[in-house]
Every structure is written in structure tokens, then in C-alpha cells.
Amino acid sequence: MRCTNCGVCCTETEMLLSKKDIKRLAQKGYTPSRFVRYDKQGYATLKNHGGYCIFYDPKNHRCNVYVDRPDGCRVYPVIVDEEKGIVLDTICNSRQTISEAEKSIKGKRVIRLLEIIDSEAIKRSS
């Protein structure tokens, strides 16, 4: 993928986080309460600040944790549409740079990641 760093995907994000994502960012010195929001169903998501992901720098058009970014960010713009299955997010201006092979590989990773996140949310909410 050839990301243009436009920040569209980082605007009002609802990116789901796994325990692994939270741990990785915490090990880099970020306090989870600063970047994680839990919903009523037990899902962890990235917080927003000023309309963007807490880690996105809109002035410089860059992610401040790019190397350690959440797994959902790593596979983006490949997402799961409940009706269509694995698709490319239409808001991504660089989606046309994703090959079918890359979409397939990332699609499998998205499915596995969502299974983990669902399981973690169930454990949190019970």
C-alpha cells in the first residue's frame, strides 16, 4: 500500500484494540487510560483528541506511534463489512494501491484479529 498520510482514517477513529496492542503501547511509555476507551460491551478502542486518533499529528500528517501502531491500523484499509465480507474501506484514498494478494493476506489477519478482540471483550464484560 502507498499511504498518502492524509489522515482520513485517523479522523474520529473507532479503531478496536487488542490486549496485545494495549500492552505494546504501554511498554513504549503510554498510559492506557490516556489512549484506551472501553465501551459497555467490553470493547477497547482508541481515544480521539481534537477529532483525530490520540496518536495522529494533524499538523505534520503523521502517526506518532507508527512503528508500534495497533494491528487494526497495520491491516487497514482492509476491513470486514458484515454484508460483503472482506473489503477495502471506501474512505481510504489509497485503497486502489492494494493488490488482491495483499487484500487476501490482510483479510485473513483482520478475521483473526476480530476473533481475538471479540473474545477479549466477552471476558471483560462478563
PDB file of C-alpha atoms in Angstrom:
ATOM      1  CA  MET A   1       0.000   0.000   0.000  1.00  0.00           C
ATOM      2  CA  ARG A   2       1.144   3.524  -0.717  1.00  0.00           C
ATOM      3  CA  CYS A   3      -0.298   5.628   2.113  1.00  0.00           C
ATOM      4  CA  THR A   4      -0.531   9.360   1.436  1.00  0.00           C
ATOM      5  CA  ASN A   5      -0.720  10.232   5.161  1.00  0.00           C
ATOM      6  CA  CYS A   6      -3.919  12.179   4.529  1.00  0.00           C
ATOM      7  CA  GLY A   7      -5.287  11.302   7.975  1.00  0.00           C
ATOM      8  CA  VAL A   8      -8.774  10.407   6.792  1.00  0.00           C
ATOM      9  CA  CYS A   9      -8.572   7.011   8.521  1.00  0.00           C
ATOM     10  CA  CYS A  10      -7.351   8.695  11.708  1.00  0.00           C
ATOM     11  CA  THR A  11     -10.315  11.096  11.829  1.00  0.00           C
ATOM     12  CA  GLU A  12     -12.863  10.233  14.528  1.00  0.00           C
ATOM     13  CA  THR A  13     -11.421   6.736  14.647  1.00  0.00           C
ATOM     14  CA  GLU A  14     -13.220   3.837  16.255  1.00  0.00           C
ATOM     15  CA  MET A  15     -10.210   1.533  15.892  1.00  0.00           C
ATOM     16  CA  LEU A  16     -10.560  -1.577  18.026  1.00  0.00           C
ATOM     17  CA  LEU A  17      -7.632  -2.559  20.226  1.00  0.00           C
ATOM     18  CA  SER A  18      -6.488  -5.951  21.413  1.00  0.00           C
ATOM     19  CA  LYS A  19      -4.745  -6.586  24.726  1.00  0.00           C
ATOM     20  CA  LYS A  20      -1.573  -7.061  22.688  1.00  0.00           C
ATOM     21  CA  ASP A  21      -1.954  -3.570  21.156  1.00  0.00           C
ATOM     22  CA  ILE A  22      -2.517  -2.007  24.570  1.00  0.00           C
ATOM     23  CA  LYS A  23       0.455  -3.818  26.081  1.00  0.00           C
ATOM     24  CA  ARG A  24       2.751  -2.864  23.182  1.00  0.00           C
ATOM     25  CA  LEU A  25       1.878   0.835  23.521  1.00  0.00           C
ATOM     26  CA  ALA A  26       2.092   0.716  27.334  1.00  0.00           C
ATOM     27  CA  GLN A  27       5.603  -0.759  27.055  1.00  0.00           C
ATOM     28  CA  LYS A  28       6.531   2.309  24.993  1.00  0.00           C
ATOM     29  CA  GLY A  29       5.528   4.513  27.917  1.00  0.00           C
ATOM     30  CA  TYR A  30       1.945   5.418  27.029  1.00  0.00           C
ATOM     31  CA  THR A  31      -0.554   5.148  29.863  1.00  0.00           C
ATOM     32  CA  PRO A  32      -3.541   3.067  28.714  1.00  0.00           C
ATOM     33  CA  SER A  33      -6.039   5.445  30.340  1.00  0.00           C
ATOM     34  CA  ARG A  34      -4.662   8.113  28.003  1.00  0.00           C
ATOM     35  CA  PHE A  35      -5.392   6.219  24.795  1.00  0.00           C
ATOM     36  CA  VAL A  36      -7.959   3.467  25.512  1.00  0.00           C
ATOM     37  CA  ARG A  37     -11.718   3.793  25.830  1.00  0.00           C
ATOM     38  CA  TYR A  38     -13.863   0.815  26.851  1.00  0.00           C
ATOM     39  CA  ASP A  39     -17.469   0.588  25.716  1.00  0.00           C
ATOM     40  CA  LYS A  40     -20.360  -1.108  27.517  1.00  0.00           C
ATOM     41  CA  GLN A  41     -19.785  -4.366  25.632  1.00  0.00           C
ATOM     42  CA  GLY A  42     -16.161  -4.543  26.809  1.00  0.00           C
ATOM     43  CA  TYR A  43     -14.505  -3.464  23.559  1.00  0.00           C
ATOM     44  CA  ALA A  44     -11.361  -1.348  23.768  1.00  0.00           C
ATOM     45  CA  THR A  45     -10.997   1.435  21.181  1.00  0.00           C
ATOM     46  CA  LEU A  46      -8.535   4.214  20.531  1.00  0.00           C
ATOM     47  CA  LYS A  47      -9.473   7.556  22.010  1.00  0.00           C
ATOM     48  CA  ASN A  48      -9.738  10.655  19.855  1.00  0.00           C
ATOM     49  CA  HIS A  49      -8.440  14.129  20.594  1.00  0.00           C
ATOM     50  CA  GLY A  50      -9.362  17.168  18.535  1.00  0.00           C
ATOM     51  CA  GLY A  51     -11.239  14.987  16.067  1.00  0.00           C
ATOM     52  CA  TYR A  52      -8.324  12.627  15.374  1.00  0.00           C
ATOM     53  CA  CYS A  53      -6.832   9.480  16.843  1.00  0.00           C
ATOM     54  CA  ILE A  54      -4.947  10.379  20.015  1.00  0.00           C
ATOM     55  CA  PHE A  55      -1.703   9.383  18.276  1.00  0.00           C
ATOM     56  CA  TYR A  56      -2.221  11.248  14.997  1.00  0.00           C
ATOM     57  CA  ASP A  57      -0.408  14.560  14.489  1.00  0.00           C
ATOM     58  CA  PRO A  58      -2.639  16.512  12.064  1.00  0.00           C
ATOM     59  CA  LYS A  59      -0.111  19.340  11.699  1.00  0.00           C
ATOM     60  CA  ASN A  60       2.631  17.028  10.417  1.00  0.00           C
ATOM     61  CA  HIS A  61       0.280  14.406   8.911  1.00  0.00           C
ATOM     62  CA  ARG A  62       1.869  11.501  10.739  1.00  0.00           C
ATOM     63  CA  CYS A  63       1.226   8.822  13.316  1.00  0.00           C
ATOM     64  CA  ASN A  64       3.300   9.324  16.444  1.00  0.00           C
ATOM     65  CA  VAL A  65       3.342   5.565  17.162  1.00  0.00           C
ATOM     66  CA  TYR A  66       3.612   4.265  13.603  1.00  0.00           C
ATOM     67  CA  VAL A  67       6.176   1.542  14.382  1.00  0.00           C
ATOM     68  CA  ASP A  68       4.081   0.358  17.341  1.00  0.00           C
ATOM     69  CA  ARG A  69       0.620   1.135  15.899  1.00  0.00           C
ATOM     70  CA  PRO A  70      -2.325  -1.179  16.628  1.00  0.00           C
ATOM     71  CA  ASP A  71      -2.756  -4.270  14.484  1.00  0.00           C
ATOM     72  CA  GLY A  72      -6.013  -2.886  13.052  1.00  0.00           C
ATOM     73  CA  CYS A  73      -4.077   0.101  11.735  1.00  0.00           C
ATOM     74  CA  ARG A  74      -1.492  -2.242  10.212  1.00  0.00           C
ATOM     75  CA  VAL A  75      -4.066  -4.069   8.089  1.00  0.00           C
ATOM     76  CA  TYR A  76      -6.097  -1.000   7.159  1.00  0.00           C
ATOM     77  CA  PRO A  77      -7.755  -0.231   4.695  1.00  0.00           C
ATOM     78  CA  VAL A  78      -8.753  -3.899   4.633  1.00  0.00           C
ATOM     79  CA  ILE A  79     -11.871  -4.238   6.792  1.00  0.00           C
ATOM     80  CA  VAL A  80     -14.818  -6.559   7.300  1.00  0.00           C
ATOM     81  CA  ASP A  81     -18.215  -5.479   6.018  1.00  0.00           C
ATOM     82  CA  GLU A  82     -20.892  -7.596   7.701  1.00  0.00           C
ATOM     83  CA  GLU A  83     -22.789  -7.964   4.416  1.00  0.00           C
ATOM     84  CA  LYS A  84     -19.943  -8.070   1.874  1.00  0.00           C
ATOM     85  CA  GLY A  85     -17.109  -9.720   3.833  1.00  0.00           C
ATOM     86  CA  ILE A  86     -13.514  -8.566   3.326  1.00  0.00           C
ATOM     87  CA  VAL A  87     -13.467  -5.193   1.541  1.00  0.00           C
ATOM     88  CA  LEU A  88     -11.351  -2.080   1.183  1.00  0.00           C
ATOM     89  CA  ASP A  89     -12.635   0.869   3.178  1.00  0.00           C
ATOM     90  CA  THR A  90     -14.083   3.356   0.696  1.00  0.00           C
ATOM     91  CA  ILE A  91     -12.888   6.377   2.706  1.00  0.00           C
ATOM     92  CA  CYS A  92      -9.243   5.445   2.062  1.00  0.00           C
ATOM     93  CA  ASN A  93      -7.817   7.473  -0.814  1.00  0.00           C
ATOM     94  CA  SER A  94      -5.025   4.902  -1.289  1.00  0.00           C
ATOM     95  CA  ARG A  95      -7.221   1.811  -1.465  1.00  0.00           C
ATOM     96  CA  GLN A  96      -6.506   1.386  -5.182  1.00  0.00           C
ATOM     97  CA  THR A  97      -2.843   0.673  -4.332  1.00  0.00           C
ATOM     98  CA  ILE A  98      -3.797  -2.566  -2.520  1.00  0.00           C
ATOM     99  CA  SER A  99      -3.318  -5.668  -4.650  1.00  0.00           C
ATOM    100  CA  GLU A 100      -5.747  -8.581  -4.482  1.00  0.00           C
ATOM    101  CA  ALA A 101      -2.984 -10.693  -2.910  1.00  0.00           C
ATOM    102  CA  GLU A 102      -2.365  -8.092  -0.193  1.00  0.00           C
ATOM    103  CA  LYS A 103      -6.114  -7.754   0.394  1.00  0.00           C
ATOM    104  CA  SER A 104      -6.385 -11.512   0.829  1.00  0.00           C
ATOM    105  CA  ILE A 105      -3.467 -11.726   3.272  1.00  0.00           C
ATOM    106  CA  LYS A 106      -4.647  -8.749   5.308  1.00  0.00           C
ATOM    107  CA  GLY A 107      -8.223 -10.034   5.194  1.00  0.00           C
ATOM    108  CA  LYS A 108      -7.165 -13.235   6.962  1.00  0.00           C
ATOM    109  CA  ARG A 109      -5.336 -11.153   9.576  1.00  0.00           C
ATOM    110  CA  VAL A 110      -8.441  -8.977  10.084  1.00  0.00           C
ATOM    111  CA  ILE A 111     -10.607 -12.045  10.714  1.00  0.00           C
ATOM    112  CA  ARG A 112      -8.140 -13.478  13.257  1.00  0.00           C
ATOM    113  CA  LEU A 113      -7.775 -10.089  14.955  1.00  0.00           C
ATOM    114  CA  LEU A 114     -11.537  -9.644  15.261  1.00  0.00           C
ATOM    115  CA  GLU A 115     -11.889 -13.113  16.770  1.00  0.00           C
ATOM    116  CA  ILE A 116      -9.306 -12.195  19.425  1.00  0.00           C
ATOM    117  CA  ILE A 117     -10.882  -8.811  20.118  1.00  0.00           C
ATOM    118  CA  ASP A 118     -14.374 -10.357  20.372  1.00  0.00           C
ATOM    119  CA  SER A 119     -13.095 -12.943  22.840  1.00  0.00           C
ATOM    120  CA  GLU A 120     -11.360 -10.300  24.958  1.00  0.00           C
ATOM    121  CA  ALA A 121     -14.485  -8.110  25.006  1.00  0.00           C
ATOM    122  CA  ILE A 122     -16.636 -11.041  26.145  1.00  0.00           C
ATOM    123  CA  LYS A 123     -14.215 -11.740  29.002  1.00  0.00           C
ATOM    124  CA  ARG A 124     -14.212  -8.061  30.047  1.00  0.00           C
ATOM    125  CA  SER A 125     -17.975  -7.739  30.060  1.00  0.00           C
ATOM    126  CA  SER A 126     -18.726 -10.949  31.963  1.00  0.00           C
TER     127      SER A 126
END
